Short mmCIF file of C-alpha atoms in Angstrom, two decimals:
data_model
loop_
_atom_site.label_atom_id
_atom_site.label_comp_id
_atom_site.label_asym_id
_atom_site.label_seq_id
_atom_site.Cartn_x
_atom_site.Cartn_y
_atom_site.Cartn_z
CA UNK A 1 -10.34 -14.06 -26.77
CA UNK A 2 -9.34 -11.05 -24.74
CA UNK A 3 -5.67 -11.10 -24.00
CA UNK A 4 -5.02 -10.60 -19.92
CA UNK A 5 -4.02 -7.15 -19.00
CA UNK A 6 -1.89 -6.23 -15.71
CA UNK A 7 -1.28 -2.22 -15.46
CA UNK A 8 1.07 -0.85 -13.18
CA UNK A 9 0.90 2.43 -11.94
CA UNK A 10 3.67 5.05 -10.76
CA UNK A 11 2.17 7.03 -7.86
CA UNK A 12 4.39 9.90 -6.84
CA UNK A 13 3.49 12.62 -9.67
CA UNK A 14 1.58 10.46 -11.82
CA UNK A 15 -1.68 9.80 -9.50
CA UNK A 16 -0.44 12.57 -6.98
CA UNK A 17 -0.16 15.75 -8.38
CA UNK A 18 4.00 16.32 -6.71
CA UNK A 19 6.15 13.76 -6.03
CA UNK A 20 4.68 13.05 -2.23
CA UNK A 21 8.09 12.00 -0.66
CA UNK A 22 9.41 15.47 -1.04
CA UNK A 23 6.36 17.10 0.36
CA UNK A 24 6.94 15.20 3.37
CA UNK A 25 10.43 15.87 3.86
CA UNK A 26 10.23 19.30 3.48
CA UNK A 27 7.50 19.66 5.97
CA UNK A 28 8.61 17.21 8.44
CA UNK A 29 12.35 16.66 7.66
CA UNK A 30 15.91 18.01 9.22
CA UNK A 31 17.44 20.10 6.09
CA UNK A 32 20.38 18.01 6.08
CA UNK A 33 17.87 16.07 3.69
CA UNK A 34 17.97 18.57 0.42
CA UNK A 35 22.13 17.53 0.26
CA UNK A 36 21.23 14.02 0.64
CA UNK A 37 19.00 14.71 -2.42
CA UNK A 38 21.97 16.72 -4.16
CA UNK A 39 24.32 13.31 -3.94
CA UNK A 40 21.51 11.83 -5.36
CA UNK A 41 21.22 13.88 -8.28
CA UNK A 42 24.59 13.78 -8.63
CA UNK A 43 24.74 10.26 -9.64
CA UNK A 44 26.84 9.70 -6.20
CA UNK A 45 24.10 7.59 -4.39
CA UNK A 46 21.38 5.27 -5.78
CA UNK A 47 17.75 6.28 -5.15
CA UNK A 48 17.71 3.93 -2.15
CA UNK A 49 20.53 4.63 -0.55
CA UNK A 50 19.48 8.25 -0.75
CA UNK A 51 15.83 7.84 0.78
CA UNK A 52 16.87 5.61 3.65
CA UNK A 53 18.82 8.49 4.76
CA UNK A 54 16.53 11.32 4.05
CA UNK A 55 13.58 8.80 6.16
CA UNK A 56 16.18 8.57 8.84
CA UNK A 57 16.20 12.87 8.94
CA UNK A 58 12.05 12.85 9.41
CA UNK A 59 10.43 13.67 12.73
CA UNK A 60 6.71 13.62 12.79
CA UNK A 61 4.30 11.24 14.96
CA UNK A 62 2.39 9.32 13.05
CA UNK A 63 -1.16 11.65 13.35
CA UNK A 64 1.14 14.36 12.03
CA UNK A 65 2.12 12.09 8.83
CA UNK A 66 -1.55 10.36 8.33
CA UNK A 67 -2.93 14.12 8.66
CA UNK A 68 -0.56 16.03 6.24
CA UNK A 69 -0.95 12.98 3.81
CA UNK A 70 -4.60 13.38 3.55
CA UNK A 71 -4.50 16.55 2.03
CA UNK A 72 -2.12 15.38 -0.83
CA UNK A 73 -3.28 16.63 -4.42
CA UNK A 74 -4.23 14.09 -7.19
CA UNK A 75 -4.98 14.30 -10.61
CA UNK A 76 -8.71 14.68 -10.85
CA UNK A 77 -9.02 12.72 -13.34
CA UNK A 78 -7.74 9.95 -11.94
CA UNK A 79 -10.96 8.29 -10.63
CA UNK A 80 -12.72 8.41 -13.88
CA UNK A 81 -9.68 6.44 -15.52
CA UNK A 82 -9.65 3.74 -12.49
CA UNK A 83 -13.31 3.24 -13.06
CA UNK A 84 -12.57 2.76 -17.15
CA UNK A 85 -10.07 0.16 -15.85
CA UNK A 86 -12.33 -1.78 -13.69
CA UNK A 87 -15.01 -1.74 -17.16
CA UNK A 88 -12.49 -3.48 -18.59
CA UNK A 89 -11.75 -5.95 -16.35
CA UNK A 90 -7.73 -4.78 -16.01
CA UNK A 91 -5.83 -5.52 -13.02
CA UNK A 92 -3.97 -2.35 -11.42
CA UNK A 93 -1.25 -2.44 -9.25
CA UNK A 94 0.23 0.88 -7.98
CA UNK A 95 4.47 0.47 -8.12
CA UNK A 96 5.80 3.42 -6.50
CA UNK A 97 9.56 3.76 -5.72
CA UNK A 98 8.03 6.35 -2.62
CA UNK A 99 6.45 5.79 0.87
CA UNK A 100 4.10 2.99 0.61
CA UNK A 101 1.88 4.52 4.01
CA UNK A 102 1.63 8.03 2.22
CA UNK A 103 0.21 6.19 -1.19
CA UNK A 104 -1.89 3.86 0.66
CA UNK A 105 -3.37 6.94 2.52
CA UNK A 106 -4.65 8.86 -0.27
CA UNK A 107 -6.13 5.60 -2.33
CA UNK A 108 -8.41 4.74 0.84
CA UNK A 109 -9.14 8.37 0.88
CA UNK A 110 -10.64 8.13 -2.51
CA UNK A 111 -11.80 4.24 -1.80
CA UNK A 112 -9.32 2.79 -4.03
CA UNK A 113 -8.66 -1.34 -2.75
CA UNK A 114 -5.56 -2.09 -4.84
CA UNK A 115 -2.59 -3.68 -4.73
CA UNK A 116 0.42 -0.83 -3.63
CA UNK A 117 4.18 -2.19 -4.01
CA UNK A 118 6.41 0.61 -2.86
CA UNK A 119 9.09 1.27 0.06
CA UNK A 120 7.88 0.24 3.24
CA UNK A 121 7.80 3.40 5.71
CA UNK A 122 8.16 1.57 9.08
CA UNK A 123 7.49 3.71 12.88
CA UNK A 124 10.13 3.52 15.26
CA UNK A 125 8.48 4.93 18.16
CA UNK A 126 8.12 8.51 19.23
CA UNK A 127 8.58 10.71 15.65
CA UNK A 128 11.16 8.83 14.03
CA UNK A 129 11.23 6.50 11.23
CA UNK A 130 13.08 3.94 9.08
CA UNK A 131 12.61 2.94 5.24
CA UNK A 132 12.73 -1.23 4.36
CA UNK A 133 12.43 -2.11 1.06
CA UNK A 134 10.87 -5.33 0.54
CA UNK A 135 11.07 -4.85 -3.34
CA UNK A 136 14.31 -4.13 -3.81
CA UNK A 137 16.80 -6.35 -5.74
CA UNK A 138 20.54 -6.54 -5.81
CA UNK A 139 21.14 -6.38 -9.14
CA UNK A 140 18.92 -3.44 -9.82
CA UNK A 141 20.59 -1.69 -12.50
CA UNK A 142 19.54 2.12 -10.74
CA UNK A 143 19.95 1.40 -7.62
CA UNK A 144 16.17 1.89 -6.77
CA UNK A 145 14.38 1.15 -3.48
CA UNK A 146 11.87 -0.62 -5.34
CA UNK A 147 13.13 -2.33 -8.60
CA UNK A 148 10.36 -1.66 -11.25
CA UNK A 149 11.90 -3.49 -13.97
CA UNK A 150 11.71 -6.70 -12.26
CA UNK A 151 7.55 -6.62 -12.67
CA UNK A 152 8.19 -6.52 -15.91
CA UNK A 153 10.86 -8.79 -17.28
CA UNK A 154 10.29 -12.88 -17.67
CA UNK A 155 12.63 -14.83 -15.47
CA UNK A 156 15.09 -17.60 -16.87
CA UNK A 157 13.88 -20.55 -17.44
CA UNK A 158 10.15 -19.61 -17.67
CA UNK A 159 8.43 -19.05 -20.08
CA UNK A 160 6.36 -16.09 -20.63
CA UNK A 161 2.45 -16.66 -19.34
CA UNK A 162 0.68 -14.47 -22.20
CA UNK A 163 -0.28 -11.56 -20.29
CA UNK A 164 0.09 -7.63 -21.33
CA UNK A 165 2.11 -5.42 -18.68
CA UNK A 166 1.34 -1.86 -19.21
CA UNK A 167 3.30 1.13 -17.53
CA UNK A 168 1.71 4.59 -16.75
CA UNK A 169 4.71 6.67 -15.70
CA UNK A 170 6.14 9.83 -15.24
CA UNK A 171 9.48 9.55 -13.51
CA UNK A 172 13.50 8.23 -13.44
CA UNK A 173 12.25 5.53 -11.41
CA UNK A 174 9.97 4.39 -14.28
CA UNK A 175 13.15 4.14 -17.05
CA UNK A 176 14.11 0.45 -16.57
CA UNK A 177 10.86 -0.62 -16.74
CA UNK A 178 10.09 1.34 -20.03
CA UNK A 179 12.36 -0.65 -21.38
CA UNK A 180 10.29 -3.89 -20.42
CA UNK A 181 6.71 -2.97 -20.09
CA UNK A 182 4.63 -3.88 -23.27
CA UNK A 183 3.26 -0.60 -23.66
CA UNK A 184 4.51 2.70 -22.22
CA UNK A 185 2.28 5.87 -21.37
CA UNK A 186 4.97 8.33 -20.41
CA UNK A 187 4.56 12.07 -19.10
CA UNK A 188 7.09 14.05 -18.08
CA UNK A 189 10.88 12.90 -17.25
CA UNK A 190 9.81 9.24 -18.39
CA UNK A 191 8.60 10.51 -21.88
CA UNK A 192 11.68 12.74 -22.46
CA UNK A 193 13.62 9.54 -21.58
CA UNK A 194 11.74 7.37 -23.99
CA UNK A 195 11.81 10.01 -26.78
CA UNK A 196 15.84 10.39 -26.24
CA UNK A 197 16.38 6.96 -26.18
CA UNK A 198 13.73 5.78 -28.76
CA UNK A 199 11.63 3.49 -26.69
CA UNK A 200 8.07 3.55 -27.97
CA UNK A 201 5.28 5.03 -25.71
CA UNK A 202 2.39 7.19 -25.55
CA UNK A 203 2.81 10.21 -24.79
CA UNK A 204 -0.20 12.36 -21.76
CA UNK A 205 -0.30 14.53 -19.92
CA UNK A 206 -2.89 13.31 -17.36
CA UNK A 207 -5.30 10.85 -17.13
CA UNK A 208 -8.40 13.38 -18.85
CA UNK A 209 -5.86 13.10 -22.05
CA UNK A 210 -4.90 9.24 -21.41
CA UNK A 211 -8.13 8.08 -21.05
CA UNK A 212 -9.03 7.79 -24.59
CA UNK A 213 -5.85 7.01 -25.56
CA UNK A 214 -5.65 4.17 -23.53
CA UNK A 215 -9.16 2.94 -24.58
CA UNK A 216 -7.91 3.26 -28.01
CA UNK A 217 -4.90 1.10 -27.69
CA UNK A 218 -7.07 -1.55 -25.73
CA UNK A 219 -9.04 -1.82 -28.77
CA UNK A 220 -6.28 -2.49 -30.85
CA UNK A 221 -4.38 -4.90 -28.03
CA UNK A 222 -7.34 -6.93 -27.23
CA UNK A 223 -7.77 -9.01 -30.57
CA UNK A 224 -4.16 -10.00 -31.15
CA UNK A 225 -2.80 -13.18 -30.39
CA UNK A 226 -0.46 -14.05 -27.96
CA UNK A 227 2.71 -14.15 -30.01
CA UNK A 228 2.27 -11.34 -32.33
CA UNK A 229 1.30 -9.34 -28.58
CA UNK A 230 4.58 -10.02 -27.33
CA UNK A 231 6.79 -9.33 -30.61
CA UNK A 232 4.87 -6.78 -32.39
CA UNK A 233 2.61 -4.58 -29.49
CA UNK A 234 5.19 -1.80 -28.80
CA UNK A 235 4.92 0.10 -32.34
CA UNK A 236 1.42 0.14 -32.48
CA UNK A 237 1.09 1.33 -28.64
#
């Protein structure tokens, strides 16, 4: 019996070509934003912290934003693997730690109806803006805007419900839930992470190569039970 399969998705640089957010600051933003983004990589501020002020430094009316948005790059072979998902019946769920109206632009642009969990960009009138982040948690280990890890792990006192989770990543926002997911397909930053800290993944680098190595570990997921899913699937991924 075919084991449920729930795939999440990392937008910024894994379905878009660039990481989107910082296309849009540096077209739209005040330049005050690129020190923000220094603290940031400094370890000073948390990913959150950091985009909530970098959102507060963007002016652009909201044609401006839709219009520049539909011109963002994606891998082209990104349709072909979404319609190899829907063959097989998996559930995908985009999980961006980025602008939720810039990812849900470009998936109705290529007629993509999917669930998108991400930082809610919210209009404040005229051409500014403000970031909420409905995802976030307070206990969220990086900091993040949109706490990945959380999809992933069981909560106490429940039991786990037998499904696969899946991660297709590329980024630092991806880490924590490496360390959760089931099965890890990693590209760049994410797959140096897993390789330096020995977390098992697969290894692309875009979805023409991941294709038929997801397909291939599908085959090998789908006739294993339950339990020996859950305590033996990361080796063989």
């Amino acid at each position: 019996m075919h084991q449920p399969i729930t795939l999440f998705i990392d937008f910024d640089g894994t379905i878009s070509r660039e990481d989107t957010t910082d296309l849009i600051l540096q077209r739209f933003a005040d330049p005050a934003w690129e020190a923000v983004e220094e603290a940031w990589a400094r370890g000073e501020i948390g990913s959150r912290d950091c985009m909530a002020r970098q959102v507060a430094l963007l002016r652009a009316l909201p044609a401006d934003l839709d219009g520049f948005a539909g011109g963002i790059e994606v891998d082209p072979d990104f349709p072909a693997f979404m319609a190899l998902c829907r063959r097989h019946g998996i559930a995908v769920t985009v999980l961006s730690d980025g602008l939720d109206r810039v990812a849900r632009s470009v998936l109705r642009r290529l007629e993509f109806d999917v669930p998108v969990l991400s930082n809610r960009l919210r209009w404040q009138g005229d051409d500014r803006w403000q970031l909420e982040f409905p995802h976030a948690r307070p206990d969220c280990a990086s900091a993040a805007g949109n706490c990945k890890c959380s999809r992933f792990s069981v909560p106490p006192g429940k039991a786990a419900d037998g499904r696969v989770a899946a991660l297709i990543g590329d980024g630092r926002s991806d880490f924590c839930a490496a360390e959760q997911a089931d099965a890890v397909f990693a590209k760049g930053k994410l797959a140096h992470h897993c390789r330096e800290t020995g977390i098992p993944h697969t290894a692309f680098s875009g979805f023409g190569d991941l294709a038929p190595r997801f397909e291939d570990w599908l085959d090998r997921v789908r006739p294993v039970a339950t339990g020996e899913v859950r305590n033996g699937l990361r080796h063989r991924a």
